[in-house]
Coordinates of N, CA and C in Angstrom, one line a residue:
X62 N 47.4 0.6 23.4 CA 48.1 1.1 24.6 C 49.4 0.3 24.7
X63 N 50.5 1.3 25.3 CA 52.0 0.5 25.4 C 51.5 0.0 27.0
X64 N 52.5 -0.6 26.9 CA 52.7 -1.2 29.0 C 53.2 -0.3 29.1
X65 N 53.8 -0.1 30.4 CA 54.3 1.1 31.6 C 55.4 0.4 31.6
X66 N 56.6 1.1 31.7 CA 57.5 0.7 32.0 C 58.1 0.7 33.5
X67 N 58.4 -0.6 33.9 CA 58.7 -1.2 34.7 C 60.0 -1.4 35.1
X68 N 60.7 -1.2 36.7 CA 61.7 -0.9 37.2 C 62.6 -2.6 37.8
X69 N 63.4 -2.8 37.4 CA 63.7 -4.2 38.0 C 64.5 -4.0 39.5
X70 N 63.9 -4.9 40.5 CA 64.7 -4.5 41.7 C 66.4 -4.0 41.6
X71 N 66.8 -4.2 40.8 CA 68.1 -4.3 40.7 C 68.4 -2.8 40.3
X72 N 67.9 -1.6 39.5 CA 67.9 -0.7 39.3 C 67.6 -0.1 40.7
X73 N 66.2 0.0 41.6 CA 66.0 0.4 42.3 C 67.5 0.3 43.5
X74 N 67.8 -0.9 43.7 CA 69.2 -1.0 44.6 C 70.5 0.1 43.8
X75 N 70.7 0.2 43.2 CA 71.5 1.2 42.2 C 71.4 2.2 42.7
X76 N 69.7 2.5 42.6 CA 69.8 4.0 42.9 C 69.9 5.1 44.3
X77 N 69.3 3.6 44.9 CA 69.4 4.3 46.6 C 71.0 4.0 46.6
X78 N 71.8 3.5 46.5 CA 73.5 3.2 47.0 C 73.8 4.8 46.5
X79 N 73.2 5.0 45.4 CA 73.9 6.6 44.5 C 73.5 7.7 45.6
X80 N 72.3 7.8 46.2 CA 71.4 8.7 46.6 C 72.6 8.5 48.2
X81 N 72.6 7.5 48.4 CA 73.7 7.8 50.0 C 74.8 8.1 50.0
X82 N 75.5 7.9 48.6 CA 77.1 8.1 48.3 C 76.9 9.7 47.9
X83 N 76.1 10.0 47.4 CA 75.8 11.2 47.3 C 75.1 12.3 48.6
X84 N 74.5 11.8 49.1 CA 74.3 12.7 50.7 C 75.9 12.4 51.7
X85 N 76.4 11.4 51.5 CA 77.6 11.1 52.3 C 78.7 11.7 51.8
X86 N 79.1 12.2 51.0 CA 80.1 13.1 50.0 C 79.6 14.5 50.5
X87 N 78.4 15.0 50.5 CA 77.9 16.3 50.9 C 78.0 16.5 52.7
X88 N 77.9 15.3 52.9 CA 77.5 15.4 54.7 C 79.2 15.7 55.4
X89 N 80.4 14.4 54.7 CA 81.5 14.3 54.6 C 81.8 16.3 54.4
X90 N 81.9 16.7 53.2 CA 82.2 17.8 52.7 C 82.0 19.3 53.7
X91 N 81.0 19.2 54.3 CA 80.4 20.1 55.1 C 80.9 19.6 56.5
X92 N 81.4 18.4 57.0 CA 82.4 18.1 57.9 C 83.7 19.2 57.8
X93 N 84.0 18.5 57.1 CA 85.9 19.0 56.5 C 85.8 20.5 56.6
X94 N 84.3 21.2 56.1 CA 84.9 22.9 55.9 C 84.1 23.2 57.4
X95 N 83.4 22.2 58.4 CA 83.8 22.8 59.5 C 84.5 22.9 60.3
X96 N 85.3 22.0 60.1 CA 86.6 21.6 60.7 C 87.5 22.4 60.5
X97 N 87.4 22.5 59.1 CA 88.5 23.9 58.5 C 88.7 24.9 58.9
X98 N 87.1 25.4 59.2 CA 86.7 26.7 59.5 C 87.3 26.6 61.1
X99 N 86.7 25.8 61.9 CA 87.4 26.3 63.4 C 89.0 26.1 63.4
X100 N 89.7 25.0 62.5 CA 90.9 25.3 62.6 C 91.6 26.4 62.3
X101 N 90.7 27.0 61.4 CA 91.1 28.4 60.6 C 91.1 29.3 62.1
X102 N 90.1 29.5 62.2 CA 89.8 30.0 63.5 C 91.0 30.3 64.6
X103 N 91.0 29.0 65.0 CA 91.8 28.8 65.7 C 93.7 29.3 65.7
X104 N 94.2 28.9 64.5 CA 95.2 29.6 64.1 C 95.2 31.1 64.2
X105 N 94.3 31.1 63.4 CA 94.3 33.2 63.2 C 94.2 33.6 64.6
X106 N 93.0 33.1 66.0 CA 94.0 33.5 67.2 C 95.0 33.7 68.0
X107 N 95.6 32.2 67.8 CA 97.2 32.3 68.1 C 98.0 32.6 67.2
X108 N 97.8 33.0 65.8 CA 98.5 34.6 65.6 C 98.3 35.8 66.0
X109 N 97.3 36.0 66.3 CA 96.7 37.4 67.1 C 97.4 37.1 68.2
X110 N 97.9 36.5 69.0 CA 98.0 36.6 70.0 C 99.5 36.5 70.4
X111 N 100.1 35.7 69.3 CA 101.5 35.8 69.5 C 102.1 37.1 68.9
X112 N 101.2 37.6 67.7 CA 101.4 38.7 67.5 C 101.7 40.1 68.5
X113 N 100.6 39.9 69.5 CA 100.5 41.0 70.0 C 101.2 40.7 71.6
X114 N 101.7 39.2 72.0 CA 103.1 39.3 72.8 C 104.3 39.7 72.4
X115 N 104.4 39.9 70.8 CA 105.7 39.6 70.5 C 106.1 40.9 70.6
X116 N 105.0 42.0 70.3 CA 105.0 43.7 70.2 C 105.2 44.1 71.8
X117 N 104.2 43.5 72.6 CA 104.9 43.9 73.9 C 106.2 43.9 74.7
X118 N 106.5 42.5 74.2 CA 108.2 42.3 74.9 C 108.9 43.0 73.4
X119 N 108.7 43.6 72.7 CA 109.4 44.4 72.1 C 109.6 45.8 72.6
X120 N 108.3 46.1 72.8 CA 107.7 47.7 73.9 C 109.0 47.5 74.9
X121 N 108.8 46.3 75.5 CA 109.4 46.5 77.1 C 110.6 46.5 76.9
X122 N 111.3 45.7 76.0 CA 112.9 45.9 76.0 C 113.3 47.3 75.3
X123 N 112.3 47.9 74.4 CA 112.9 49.6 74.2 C 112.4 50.3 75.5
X124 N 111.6 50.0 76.7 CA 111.6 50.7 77.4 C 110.1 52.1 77.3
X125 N 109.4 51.3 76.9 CA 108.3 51.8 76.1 C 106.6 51.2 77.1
X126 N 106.8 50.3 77.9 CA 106.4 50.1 78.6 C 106.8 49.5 80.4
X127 N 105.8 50.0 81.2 CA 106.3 49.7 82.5 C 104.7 49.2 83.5
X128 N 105.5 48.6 84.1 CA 103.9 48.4 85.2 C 103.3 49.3 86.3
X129 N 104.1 50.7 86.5 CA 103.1 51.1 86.9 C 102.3 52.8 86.1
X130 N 102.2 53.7 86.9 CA 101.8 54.9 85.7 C 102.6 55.5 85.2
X131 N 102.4 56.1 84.1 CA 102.7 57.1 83.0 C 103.4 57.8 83.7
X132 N 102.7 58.8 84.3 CA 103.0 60.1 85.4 C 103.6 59.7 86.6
X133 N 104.9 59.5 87.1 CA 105.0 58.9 88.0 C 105.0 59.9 89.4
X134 N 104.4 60.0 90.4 CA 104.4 61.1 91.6 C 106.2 61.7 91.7
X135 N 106.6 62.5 92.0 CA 107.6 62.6 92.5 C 107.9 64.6 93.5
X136 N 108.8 64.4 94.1 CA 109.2 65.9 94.8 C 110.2 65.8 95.1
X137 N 110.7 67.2 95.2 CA 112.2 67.2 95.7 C 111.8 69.3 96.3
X138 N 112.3 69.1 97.7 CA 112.3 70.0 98.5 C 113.6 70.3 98.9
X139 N 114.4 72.3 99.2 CA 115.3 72.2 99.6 C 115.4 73.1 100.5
X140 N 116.7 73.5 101.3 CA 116.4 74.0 102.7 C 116.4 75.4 102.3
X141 N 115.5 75.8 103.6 CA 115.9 77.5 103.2 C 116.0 78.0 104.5
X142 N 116.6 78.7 104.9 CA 117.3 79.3 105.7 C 116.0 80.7 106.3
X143 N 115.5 79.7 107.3 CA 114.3 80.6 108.1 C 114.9 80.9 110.0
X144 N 113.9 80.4 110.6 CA 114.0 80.6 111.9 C 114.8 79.6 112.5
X145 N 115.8 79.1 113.4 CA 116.0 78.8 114.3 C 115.3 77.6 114.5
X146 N 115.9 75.9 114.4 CA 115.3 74.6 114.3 C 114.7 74.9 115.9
X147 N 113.4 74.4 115.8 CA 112.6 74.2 117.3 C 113.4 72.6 118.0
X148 N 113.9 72.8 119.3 CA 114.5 71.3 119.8 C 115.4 71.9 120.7
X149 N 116.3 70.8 121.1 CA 117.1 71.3 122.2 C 118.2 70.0 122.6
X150 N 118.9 70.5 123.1 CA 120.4 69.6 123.6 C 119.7 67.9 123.5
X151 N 120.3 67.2 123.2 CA 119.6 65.7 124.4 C 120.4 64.8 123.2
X152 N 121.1 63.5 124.6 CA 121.4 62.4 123.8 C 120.7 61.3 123.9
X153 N 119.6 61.7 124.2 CA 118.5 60.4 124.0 C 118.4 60.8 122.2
X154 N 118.6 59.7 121.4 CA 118.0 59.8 120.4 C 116.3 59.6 119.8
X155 N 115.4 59.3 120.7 CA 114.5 59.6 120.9 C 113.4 61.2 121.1
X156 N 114.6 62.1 121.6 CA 113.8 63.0 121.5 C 114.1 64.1 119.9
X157 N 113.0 63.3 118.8 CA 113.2 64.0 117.5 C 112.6 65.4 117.7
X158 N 113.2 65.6 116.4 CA 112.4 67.4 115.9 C 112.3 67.1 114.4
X159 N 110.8 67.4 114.2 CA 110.7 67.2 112.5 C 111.1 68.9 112.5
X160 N 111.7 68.6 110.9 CA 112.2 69.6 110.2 C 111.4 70.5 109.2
X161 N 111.0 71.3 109.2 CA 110.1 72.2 108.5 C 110.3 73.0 107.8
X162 N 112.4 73.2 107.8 CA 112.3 74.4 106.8 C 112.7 74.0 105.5
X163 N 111.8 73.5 104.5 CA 112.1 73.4 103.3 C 110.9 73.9 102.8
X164 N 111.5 74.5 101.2 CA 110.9 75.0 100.5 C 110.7 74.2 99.1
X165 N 109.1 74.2 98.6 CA 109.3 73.8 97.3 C 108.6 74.4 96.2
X166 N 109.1 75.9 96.2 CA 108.4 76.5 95.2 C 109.9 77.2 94.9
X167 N 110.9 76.9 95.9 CA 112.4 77.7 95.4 C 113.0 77.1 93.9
X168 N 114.0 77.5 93.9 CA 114.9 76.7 92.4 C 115.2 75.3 93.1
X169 N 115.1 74.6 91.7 CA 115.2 72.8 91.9 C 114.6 72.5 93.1
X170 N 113.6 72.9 93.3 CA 112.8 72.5 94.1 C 111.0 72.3 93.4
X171 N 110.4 70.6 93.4 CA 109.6 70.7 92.8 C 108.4 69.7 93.4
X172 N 107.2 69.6 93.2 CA 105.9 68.9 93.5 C 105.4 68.4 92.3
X173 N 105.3 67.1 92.1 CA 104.8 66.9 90.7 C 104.0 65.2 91.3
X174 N 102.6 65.2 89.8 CA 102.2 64.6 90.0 C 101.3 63.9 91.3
X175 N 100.6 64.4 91.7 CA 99.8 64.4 92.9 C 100.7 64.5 94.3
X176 N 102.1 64.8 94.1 CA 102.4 64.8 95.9 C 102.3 66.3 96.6
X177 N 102.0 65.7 97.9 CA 101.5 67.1 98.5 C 102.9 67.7 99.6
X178 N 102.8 68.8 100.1 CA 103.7 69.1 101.0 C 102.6 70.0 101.9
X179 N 102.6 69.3 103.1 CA 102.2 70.2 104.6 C 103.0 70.2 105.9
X180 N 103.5 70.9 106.1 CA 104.0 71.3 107.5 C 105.2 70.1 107.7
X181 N 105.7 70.3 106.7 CA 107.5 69.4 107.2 C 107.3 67.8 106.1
X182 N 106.1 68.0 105.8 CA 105.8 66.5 105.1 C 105.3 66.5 103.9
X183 N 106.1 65.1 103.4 CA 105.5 64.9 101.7 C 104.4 63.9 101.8
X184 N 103.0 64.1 101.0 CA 101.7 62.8 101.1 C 102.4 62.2 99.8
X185 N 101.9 61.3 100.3 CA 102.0 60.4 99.0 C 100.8 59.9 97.8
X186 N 101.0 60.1 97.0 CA 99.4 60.1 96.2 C 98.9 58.6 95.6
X187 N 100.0 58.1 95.4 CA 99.6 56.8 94.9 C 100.7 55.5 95.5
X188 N 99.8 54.4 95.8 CA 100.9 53.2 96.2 C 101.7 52.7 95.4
X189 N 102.8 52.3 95.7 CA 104.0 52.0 94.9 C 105.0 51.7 95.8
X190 N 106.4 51.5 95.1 CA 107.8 51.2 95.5 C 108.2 53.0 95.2
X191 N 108.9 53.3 96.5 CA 109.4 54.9 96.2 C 110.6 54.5 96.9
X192 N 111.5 55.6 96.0 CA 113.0 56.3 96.6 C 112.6 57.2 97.2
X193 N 113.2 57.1 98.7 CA 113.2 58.2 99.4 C 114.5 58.4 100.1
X194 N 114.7 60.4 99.8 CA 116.6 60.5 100.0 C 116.0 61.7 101.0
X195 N 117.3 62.1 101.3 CA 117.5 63.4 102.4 C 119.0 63.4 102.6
X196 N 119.4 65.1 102.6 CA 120.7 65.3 103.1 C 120.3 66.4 103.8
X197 N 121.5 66.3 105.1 CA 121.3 67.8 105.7 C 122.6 68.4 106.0
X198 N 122.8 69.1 106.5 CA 123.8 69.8 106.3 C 124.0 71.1 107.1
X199 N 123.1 71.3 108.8 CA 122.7 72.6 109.3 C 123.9 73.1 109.7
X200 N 123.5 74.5 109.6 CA 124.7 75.9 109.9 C 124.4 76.2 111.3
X201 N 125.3 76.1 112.1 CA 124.7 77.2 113.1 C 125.0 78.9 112.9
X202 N 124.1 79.6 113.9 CA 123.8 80.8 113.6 C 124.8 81.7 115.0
X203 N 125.3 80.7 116.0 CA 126.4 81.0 116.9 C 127.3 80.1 117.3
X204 N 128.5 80.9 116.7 CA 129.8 80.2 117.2 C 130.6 80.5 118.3
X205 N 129.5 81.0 119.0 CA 130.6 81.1 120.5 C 130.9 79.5 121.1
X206 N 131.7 80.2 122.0 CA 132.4 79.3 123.1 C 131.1 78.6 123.9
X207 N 130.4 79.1 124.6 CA 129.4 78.7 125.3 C 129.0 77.3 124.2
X208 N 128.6 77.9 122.8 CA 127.3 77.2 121.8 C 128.6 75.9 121.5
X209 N 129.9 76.0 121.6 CA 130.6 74.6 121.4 C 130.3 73.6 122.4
X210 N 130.5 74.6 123.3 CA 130.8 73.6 124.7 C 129.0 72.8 125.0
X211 N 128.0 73.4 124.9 CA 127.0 72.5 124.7 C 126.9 71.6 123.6
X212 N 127.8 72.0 122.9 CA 127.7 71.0 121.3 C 128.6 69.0 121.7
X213 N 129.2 69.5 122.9 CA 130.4 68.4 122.8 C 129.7 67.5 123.8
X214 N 130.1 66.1 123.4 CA 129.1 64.8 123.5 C 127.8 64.8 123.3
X215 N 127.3 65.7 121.9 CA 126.3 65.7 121.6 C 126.0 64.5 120.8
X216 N 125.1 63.5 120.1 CA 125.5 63.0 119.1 C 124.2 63.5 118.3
X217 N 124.2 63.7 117.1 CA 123.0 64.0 116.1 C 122.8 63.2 115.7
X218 N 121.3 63.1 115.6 CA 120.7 61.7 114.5 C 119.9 62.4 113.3
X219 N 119.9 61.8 112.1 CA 119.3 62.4 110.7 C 118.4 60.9 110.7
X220 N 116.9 60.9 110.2 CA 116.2 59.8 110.2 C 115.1 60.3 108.9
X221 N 114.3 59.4 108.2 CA 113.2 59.7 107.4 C 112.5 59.2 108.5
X222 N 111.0 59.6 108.3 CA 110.0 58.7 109.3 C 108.6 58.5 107.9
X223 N 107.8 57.8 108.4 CA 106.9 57.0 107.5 C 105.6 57.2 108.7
X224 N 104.7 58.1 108.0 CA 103.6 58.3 109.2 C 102.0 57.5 108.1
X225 N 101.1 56.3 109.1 CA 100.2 56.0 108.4 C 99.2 56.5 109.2
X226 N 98.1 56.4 108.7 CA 96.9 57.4 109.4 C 96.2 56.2 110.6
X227 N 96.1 55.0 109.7 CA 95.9 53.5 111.0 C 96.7 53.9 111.7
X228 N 98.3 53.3 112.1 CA 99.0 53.2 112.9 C 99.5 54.7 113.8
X229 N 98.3 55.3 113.4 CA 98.7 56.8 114.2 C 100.1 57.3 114.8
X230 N 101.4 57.2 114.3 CA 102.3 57.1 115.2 C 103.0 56.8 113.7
X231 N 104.7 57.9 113.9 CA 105.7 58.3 113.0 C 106.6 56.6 112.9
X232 N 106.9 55.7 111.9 CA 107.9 54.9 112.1 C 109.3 55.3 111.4
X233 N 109.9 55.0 112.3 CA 111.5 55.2 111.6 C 111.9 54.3 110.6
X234 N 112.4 54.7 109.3 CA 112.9 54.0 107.9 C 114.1 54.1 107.9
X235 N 115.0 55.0 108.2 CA 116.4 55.1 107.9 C 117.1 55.8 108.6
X236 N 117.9 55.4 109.1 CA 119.1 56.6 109.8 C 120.2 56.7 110.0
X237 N 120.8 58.0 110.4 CA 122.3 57.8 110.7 C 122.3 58.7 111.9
X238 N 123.3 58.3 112.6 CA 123.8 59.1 113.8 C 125.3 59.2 114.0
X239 N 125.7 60.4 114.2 CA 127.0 60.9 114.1 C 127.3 62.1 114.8
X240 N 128.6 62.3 115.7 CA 129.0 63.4 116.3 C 128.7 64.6 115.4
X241 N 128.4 65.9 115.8 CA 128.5 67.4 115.2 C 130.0 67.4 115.0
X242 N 129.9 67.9 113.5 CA 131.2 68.1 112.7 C 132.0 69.6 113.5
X243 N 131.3 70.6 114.1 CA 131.8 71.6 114.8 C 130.7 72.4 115.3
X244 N 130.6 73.9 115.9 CA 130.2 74.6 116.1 C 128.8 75.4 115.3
X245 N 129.8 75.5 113.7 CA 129.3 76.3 113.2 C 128.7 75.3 111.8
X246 N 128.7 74.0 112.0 CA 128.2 73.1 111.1 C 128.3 71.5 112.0
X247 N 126.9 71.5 112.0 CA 126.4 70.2 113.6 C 126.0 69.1 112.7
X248 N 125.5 69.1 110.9 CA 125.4 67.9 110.9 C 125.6 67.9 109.1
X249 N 126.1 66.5 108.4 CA 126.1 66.5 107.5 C 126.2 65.0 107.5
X250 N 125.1 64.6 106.6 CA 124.8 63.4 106.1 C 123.8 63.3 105.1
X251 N 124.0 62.2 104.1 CA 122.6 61.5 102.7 C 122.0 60.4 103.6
X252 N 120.9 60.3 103.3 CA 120.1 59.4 103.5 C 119.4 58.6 102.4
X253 N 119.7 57.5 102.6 CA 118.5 57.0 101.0 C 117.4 55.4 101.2
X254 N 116.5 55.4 100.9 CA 115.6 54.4 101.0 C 114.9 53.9 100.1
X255 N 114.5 52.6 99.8 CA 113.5 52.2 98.9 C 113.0 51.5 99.6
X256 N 111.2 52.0 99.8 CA 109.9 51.8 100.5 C 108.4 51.7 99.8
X257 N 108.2 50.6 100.3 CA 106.8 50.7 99.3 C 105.9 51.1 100.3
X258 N 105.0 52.2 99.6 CA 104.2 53.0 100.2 C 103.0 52.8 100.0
X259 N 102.3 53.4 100.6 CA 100.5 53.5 100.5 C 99.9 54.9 100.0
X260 N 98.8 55.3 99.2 CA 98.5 56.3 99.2 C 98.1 56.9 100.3
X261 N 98.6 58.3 100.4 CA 97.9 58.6 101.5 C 99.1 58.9 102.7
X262 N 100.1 57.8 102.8 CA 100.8 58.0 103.6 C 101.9 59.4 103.7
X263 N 102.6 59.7 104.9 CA 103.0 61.0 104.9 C 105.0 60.9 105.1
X264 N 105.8 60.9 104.7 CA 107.3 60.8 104.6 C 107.4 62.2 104.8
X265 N 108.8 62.1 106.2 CA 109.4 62.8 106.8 C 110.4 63.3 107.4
X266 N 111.2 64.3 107.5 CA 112.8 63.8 108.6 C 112.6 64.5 109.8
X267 N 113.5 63.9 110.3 CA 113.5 64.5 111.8 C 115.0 64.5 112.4
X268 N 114.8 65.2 113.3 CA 116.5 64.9 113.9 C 116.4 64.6 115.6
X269 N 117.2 64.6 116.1 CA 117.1 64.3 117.3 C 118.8 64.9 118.0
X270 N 118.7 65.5 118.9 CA 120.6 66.4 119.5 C 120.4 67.2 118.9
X271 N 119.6 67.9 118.5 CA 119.5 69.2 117.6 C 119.7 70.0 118.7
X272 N 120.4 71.4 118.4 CA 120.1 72.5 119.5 C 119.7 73.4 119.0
X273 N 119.1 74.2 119.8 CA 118.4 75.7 119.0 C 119.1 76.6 118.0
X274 N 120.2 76.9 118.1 CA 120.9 77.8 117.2 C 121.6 77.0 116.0
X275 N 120.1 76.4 115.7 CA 120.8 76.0 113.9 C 119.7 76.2 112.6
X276 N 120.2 76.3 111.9 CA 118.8 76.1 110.6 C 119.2 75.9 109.8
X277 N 118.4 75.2 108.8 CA 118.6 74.2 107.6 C 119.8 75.6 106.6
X278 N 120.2 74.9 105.5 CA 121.6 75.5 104.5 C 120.8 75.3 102.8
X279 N 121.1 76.5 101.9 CA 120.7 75.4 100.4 C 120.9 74.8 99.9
X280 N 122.1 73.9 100.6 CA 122.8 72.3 100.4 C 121.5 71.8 100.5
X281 N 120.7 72.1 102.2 CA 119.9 70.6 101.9 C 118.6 70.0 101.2
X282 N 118.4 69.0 101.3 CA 117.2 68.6 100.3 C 116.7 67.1 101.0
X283 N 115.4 67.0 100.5 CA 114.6 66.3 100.9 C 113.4 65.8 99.7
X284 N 113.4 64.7 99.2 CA 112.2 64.3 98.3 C 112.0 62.6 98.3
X285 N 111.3 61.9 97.2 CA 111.0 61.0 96.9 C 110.5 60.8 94.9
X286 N 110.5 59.8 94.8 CA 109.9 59.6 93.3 C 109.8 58.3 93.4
X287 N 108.7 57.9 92.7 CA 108.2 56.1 92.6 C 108.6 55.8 91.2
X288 N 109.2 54.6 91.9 CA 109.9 54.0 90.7 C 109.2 52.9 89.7

């Protein structure tokens, strides 16, 4: 029989230092590619991400993107030459008359994108910042002597009004007031406004010194568009 061979402490110390430098190189190693990995990670988001700021402020400077919709509401209504404006003499500016004779099924006259037209008024479909214009421009239908002589110290007012269904009750946005240009042409003026609106709400003109013997001309016009 041989002996068994036998291990000197000093081998045994050898081999455990090998067995730890070797789990510590592995343990180390599996560190580093986690680290790697989320750094990895991490970069490729903030290129995603600068990526896809850099495409949108490119969008926005060609004009290719905006903050509000696609479709933007808009209308434009013009006068047409009906009956005889309902109202009467007065220089109280207070006593209005909304305007009703506009048409928007005539030429350049149009309703687009949810806005409505009922009885002298445009709804508004969606909230936003809107332009809102108006010119008028009424004829009268008699030029006598009598129809001057009630015309003189009359003053006419041209107004948009802004009606909300809360505040039950028309507010004034814009106006002008000015003597009747004559007899046979009592008012001409533009109006223009930028108003931020509510869905729902209703935009309107009115006048106020109006007298009975006049009615809207195909000069005039009345609309909005959200900008």
């Amino acid at each position: 029989m041989f002996p068994e061979p036998t291990e000197s402490p000093g081998s045994v110390t050898t081999t455990l230092d090998t067995v730890s430098t070797v789990f510590l190189v592995i343990t180390t190693s599996r560190f580093c590619d986690d680290v790697y990995n989320e750094l990895s990670k991490d970069a490729l988001l903030r290129a995603q991400l600068e990526s896809k700021e850099n495409l949108v402020n490119d969008k926005i400077k060609h004009g290719f993107v905006t903050s509000g919709p696609t479709k933007k509401p808009a209308a434009r209504l013009v006068g047409e030459p009906i009956n005889p404006l309902k109202g009467r003499t007065s220089r109280n500016p207070r006593d209005t008359t909304l305007v009703q004779c506009w048409c928007h099924e005539c030429t350049n006259a149009f309703l687009s994108n949810g806005v409505r037209y009922h009885h002298g008024r445009l709804i508004v479909p969606l909230t936003g910042s809107y332009n809102l214009y108006s010119s008028l421009s009424l004829r009268g239908i008699n030029s006598s002597e009598e129809h001057g002589s009630l015309l003189n110290g009359t003053f006419f007012k041209h107004a948009i009004y802004r009606y909300n269904v809360k505040n039950g009750h028309d507010v004034e946005l814009v106006s002008s007031v000015q003597p009747p240009l004559s007899a046979n042409r009592a008012f001409s003026t533009p109006l223009l406004r930028l108003e931020h609106l509510h869905a729902g709400e209703e935009i309107s003109v009115k006048i106020s010194g109006i007298f009975e013997r006049h009615v809207c001309t195909e000069d005039d016009f009345f609309g909005l568009h959200m900008i």
